Structure formats: C-alpha cells, structure tokens
Tab-separated table of C-alpha atoms in Angstrom:
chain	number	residue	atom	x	y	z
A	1	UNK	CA	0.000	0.000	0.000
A	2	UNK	CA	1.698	3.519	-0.881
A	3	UNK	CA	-0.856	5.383	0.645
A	4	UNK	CA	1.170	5.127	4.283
A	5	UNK	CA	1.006	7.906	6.503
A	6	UNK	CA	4.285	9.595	7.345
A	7	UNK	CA	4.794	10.875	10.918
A	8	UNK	CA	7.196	13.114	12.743
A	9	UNK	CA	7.870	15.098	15.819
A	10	UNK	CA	7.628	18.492	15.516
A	11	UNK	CA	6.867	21.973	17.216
A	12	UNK	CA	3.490	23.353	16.373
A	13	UNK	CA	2.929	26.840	16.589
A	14	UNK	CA	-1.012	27.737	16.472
A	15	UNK	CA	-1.728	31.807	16.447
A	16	UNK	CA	-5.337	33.224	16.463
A	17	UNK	CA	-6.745	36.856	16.625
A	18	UNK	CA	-8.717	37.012	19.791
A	19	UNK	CA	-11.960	38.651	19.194
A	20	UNK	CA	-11.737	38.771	15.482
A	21	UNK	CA	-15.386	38.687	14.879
A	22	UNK	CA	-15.751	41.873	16.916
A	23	UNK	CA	-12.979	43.585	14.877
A	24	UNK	CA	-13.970	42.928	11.747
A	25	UNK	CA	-17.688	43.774	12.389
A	26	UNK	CA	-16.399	47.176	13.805
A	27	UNK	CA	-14.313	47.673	10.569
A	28	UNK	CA	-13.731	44.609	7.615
A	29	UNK	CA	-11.229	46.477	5.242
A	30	UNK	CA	-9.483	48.064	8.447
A	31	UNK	CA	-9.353	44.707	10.276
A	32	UNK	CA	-7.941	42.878	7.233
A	33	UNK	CA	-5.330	45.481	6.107
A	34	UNK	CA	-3.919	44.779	9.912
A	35	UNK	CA	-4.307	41.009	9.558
A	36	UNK	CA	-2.407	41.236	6.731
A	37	UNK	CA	0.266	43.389	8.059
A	38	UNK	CA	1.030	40.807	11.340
A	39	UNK	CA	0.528	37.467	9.110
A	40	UNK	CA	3.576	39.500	6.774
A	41	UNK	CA	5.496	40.374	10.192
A	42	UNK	CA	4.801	36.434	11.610
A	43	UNK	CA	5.780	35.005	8.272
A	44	UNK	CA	9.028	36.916	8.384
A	45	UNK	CA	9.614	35.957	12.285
A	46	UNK	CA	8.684	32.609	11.598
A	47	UNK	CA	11.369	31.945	8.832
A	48	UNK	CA	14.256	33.687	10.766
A	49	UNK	CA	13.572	30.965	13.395
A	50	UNK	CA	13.862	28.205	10.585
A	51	UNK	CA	10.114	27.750	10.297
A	52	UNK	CA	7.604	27.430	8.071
A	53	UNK	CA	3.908	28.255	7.858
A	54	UNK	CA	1.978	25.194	7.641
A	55	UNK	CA	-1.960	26.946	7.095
A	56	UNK	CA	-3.654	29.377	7.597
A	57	UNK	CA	-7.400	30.380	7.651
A	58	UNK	CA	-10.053	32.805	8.738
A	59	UNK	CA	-7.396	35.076	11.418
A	60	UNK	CA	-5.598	31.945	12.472
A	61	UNK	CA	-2.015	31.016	11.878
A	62	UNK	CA	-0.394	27.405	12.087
A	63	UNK	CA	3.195	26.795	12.110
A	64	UNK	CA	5.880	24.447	12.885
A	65	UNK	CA	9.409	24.518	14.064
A	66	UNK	CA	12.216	21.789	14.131
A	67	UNK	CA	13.826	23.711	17.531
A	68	UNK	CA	11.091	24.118	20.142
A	69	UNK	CA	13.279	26.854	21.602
A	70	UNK	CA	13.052	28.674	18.415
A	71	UNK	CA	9.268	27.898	18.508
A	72	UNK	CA	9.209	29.894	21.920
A	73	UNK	CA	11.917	32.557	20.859
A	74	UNK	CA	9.518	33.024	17.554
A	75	UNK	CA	6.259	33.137	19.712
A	76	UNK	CA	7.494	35.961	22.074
A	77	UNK	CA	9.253	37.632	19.270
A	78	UNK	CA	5.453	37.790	17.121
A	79	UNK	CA	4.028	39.195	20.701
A	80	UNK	CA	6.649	41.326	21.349
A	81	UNK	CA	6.255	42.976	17.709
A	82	UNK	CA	2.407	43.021	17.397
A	83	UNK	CA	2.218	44.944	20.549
A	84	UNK	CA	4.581	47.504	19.768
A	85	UNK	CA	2.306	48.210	16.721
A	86	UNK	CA	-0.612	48.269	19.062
A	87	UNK	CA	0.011	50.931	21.567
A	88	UNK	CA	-1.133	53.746	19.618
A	89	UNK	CA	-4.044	51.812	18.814
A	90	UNK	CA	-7.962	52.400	21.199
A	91	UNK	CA	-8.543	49.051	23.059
A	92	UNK	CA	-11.619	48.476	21.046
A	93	UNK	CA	-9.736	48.684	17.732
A	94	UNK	CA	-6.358	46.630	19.303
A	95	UNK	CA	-5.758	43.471	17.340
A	96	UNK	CA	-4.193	40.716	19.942
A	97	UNK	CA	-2.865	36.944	19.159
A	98	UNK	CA	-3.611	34.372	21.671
A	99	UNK	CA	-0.301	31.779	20.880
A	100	UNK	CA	-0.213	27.590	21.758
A	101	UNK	CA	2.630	25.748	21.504
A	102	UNK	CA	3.081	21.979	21.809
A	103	UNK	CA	6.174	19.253	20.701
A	104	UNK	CA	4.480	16.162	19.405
A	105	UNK	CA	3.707	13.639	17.105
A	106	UNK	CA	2.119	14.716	13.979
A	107	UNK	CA	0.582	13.225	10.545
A	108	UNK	CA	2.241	14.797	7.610
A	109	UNK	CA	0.866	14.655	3.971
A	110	UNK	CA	2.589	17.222	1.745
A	111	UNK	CA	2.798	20.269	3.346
A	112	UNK	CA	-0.103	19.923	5.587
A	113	UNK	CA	0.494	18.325	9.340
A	114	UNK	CA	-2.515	16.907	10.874
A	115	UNK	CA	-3.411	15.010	14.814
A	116	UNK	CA	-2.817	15.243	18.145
A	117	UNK	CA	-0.077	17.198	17.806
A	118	UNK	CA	-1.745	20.131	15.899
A	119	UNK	CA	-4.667	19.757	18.015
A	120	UNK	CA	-3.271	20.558	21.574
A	121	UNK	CA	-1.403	23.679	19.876
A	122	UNK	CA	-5.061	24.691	18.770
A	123	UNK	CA	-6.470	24.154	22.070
A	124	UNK	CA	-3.474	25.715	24.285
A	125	UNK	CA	-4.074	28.899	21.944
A	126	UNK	CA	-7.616	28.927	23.292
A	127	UNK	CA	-6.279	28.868	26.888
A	128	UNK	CA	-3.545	32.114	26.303
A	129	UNK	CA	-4.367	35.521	27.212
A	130	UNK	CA	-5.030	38.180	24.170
A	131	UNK	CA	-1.168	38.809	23.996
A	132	UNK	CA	0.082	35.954	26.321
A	133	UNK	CA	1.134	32.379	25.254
A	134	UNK	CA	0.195	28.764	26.348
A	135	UNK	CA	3.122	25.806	25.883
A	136	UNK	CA	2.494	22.292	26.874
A	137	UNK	CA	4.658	20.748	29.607
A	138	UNK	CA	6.421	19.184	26.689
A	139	UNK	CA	7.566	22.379	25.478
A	140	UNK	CA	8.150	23.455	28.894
A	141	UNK	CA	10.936	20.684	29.657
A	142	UNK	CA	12.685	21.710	26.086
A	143	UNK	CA	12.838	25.190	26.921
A	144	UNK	CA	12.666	26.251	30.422
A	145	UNK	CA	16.389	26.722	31.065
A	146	UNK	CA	17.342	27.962	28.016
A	147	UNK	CA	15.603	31.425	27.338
A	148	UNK	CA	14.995	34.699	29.530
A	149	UNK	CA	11.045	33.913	30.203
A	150	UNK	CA	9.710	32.763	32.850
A	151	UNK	CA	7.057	30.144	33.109
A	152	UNK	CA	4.203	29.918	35.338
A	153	UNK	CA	2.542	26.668	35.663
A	154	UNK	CA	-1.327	26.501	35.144
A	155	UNK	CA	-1.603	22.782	36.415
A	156	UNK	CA	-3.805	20.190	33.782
A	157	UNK	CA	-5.836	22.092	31.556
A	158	UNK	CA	-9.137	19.808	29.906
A	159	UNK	CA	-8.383	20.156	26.342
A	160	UNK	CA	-11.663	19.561	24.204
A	161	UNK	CA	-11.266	16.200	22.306
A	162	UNK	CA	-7.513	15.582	23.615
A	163	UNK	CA	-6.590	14.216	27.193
A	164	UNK	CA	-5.691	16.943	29.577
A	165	UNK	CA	-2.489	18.789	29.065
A	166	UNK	CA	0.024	20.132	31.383
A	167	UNK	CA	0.456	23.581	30.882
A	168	UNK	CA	2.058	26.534	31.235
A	169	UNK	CA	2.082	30.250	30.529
A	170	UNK	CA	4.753	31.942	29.294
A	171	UNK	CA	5.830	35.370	31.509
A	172	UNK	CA	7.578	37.612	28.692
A	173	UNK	CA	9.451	40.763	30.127
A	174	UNK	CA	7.263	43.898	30.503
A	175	UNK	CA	4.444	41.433	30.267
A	176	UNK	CA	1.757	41.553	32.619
A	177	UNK	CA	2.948	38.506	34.350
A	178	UNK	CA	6.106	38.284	36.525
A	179	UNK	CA	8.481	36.002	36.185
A	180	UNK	CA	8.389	32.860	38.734
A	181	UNK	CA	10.991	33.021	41.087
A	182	UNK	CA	13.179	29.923	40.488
C-alpha cells in the first residue's frame, strides 16, 4: 500500500486573533489590512527561526518549528512585535494573538500536518491571554532553562477532544505577568 502515513515530531505553533469577529464587524477592510500586516510580520519571524507556515485560515495562523526553543523565541518575538504596533491603537480597535505551543507527534501529507499534535497547539491557543502564550509541559521541559522567560505553571488544563495537558504560561518581560521566582 503507498498510501502510508508519514509521521514526525515536531513543534506546532497555532496563532489566532482574539476577538476577530468583533474587529472585523467594527471595521472589515481596516481589520484585514492589519491582519495582513502581522501574518507579513509572523511570516518573516517565523522563517528567521527556521520555520515554516503550515496553514492558515479565517485570522488563524499554524506553524511548525524543528527547535522548540526557536518555537518559543519566535512566539514571544510575534508578541513582542504586534504589541509595539498596538500601543497607539484604542482598546476596542487593538488586534491581539492568543499563541499555543506543543512538541508532538504529527501526521504529515505534503505540506499539511494533521493530529494530536496540531490539536493541543489549537487548544493551548484557546487557553492564552489576548497577547500571552500557552506551551504544553512538553515544550516546557525543552525550553525552560534555556531562554529569559519565565514560566508559570497553570496545572492540567481539559483540552476539548484531547486528554488533559500540562500547561504553562509563558511570563515575557514587561508582560503583565512576573516572572516565577526559580
């Protein structure tokens, strides 16, 4: 049978626009022109960091990384970037990415990646903060020790569809979250 699937590990980076709906009923062509903008900022971010962008579709972004510690670097560095666009911005009209992360096992056919592995990213996205982001524990063990973050732990999230996931949030510097004391 040549129809096999292929498999791999891999770092899946999910980004969505948090309150999209709202933003583009307030303003379509304004909404998309930034959407546009950030996915052009992301995909440049994301390649530095030896990425690539799997999908995207509707305000979301999918991407995956060989290095989950350029996964992380690329995740804060997307934050870090959109919100320096956004100060000057009303609250009402601020465009904010809620970011997952998660290291696992994956289906690949072509260039799309498909499972588990995908699925958890998509879910810890849902769990971030507008601004903030979610990595699973397996992340966590790649990566805690080897960037200037901190981590705070959020304990087993229930993921819809997937078994719980250990999670945690990632505390960026001049974020709203300290740093954990180590």
């Amino acid at each position: 049978m040549t129809d096999q699937v292929k498999r791999r590990l891999t770092t899946v980076l999910c980004a969505d626009v948090h309150g999209y709906s709202r933003l583009m009923e307030a303003d379509e062509a304004g909404t998309l022109a930034t959407l546009r903008r950030y996915r052009t900022a992301m995909a440049g971010l994301v390649e530095r960091h030896d990425g690539r962008i799997v999908n995207t579709w509707g305000d979301a972004v999918i991407a995956e990384f060989a290095s989950v510690v350029e996964a992380v670097q690329c995740a804060v560095e997307i934050q870090q970037e959109i919100s320096s666009h956004e100060s000057d911005v009303t609250q009402a009209q601020r465009m904010q990415f809620r970011i997952g992360i998660n290291l696992g096992d994956v289906m690949v056919e072509g260039p799309d990646i498909y499972g588990d592995g995908v699925n958890i990213a998509a879910r810890l996205q849902e769990l971030a903060e507008p601004g903030g982001i979610v990595v699973a524990g397996s992340v966590y063990e790649q990566v805690h020790n080897k960037l200037s973050v901190g981590f705070d732990h959020l304990g087993q999230q229930p993921t819809k569809n997937v078994a719980p996931v250990t999670t945690y949030r990632v505390a960026m510097a001049g974020g709203t979250v300290p740093p954990r004391d180590a």
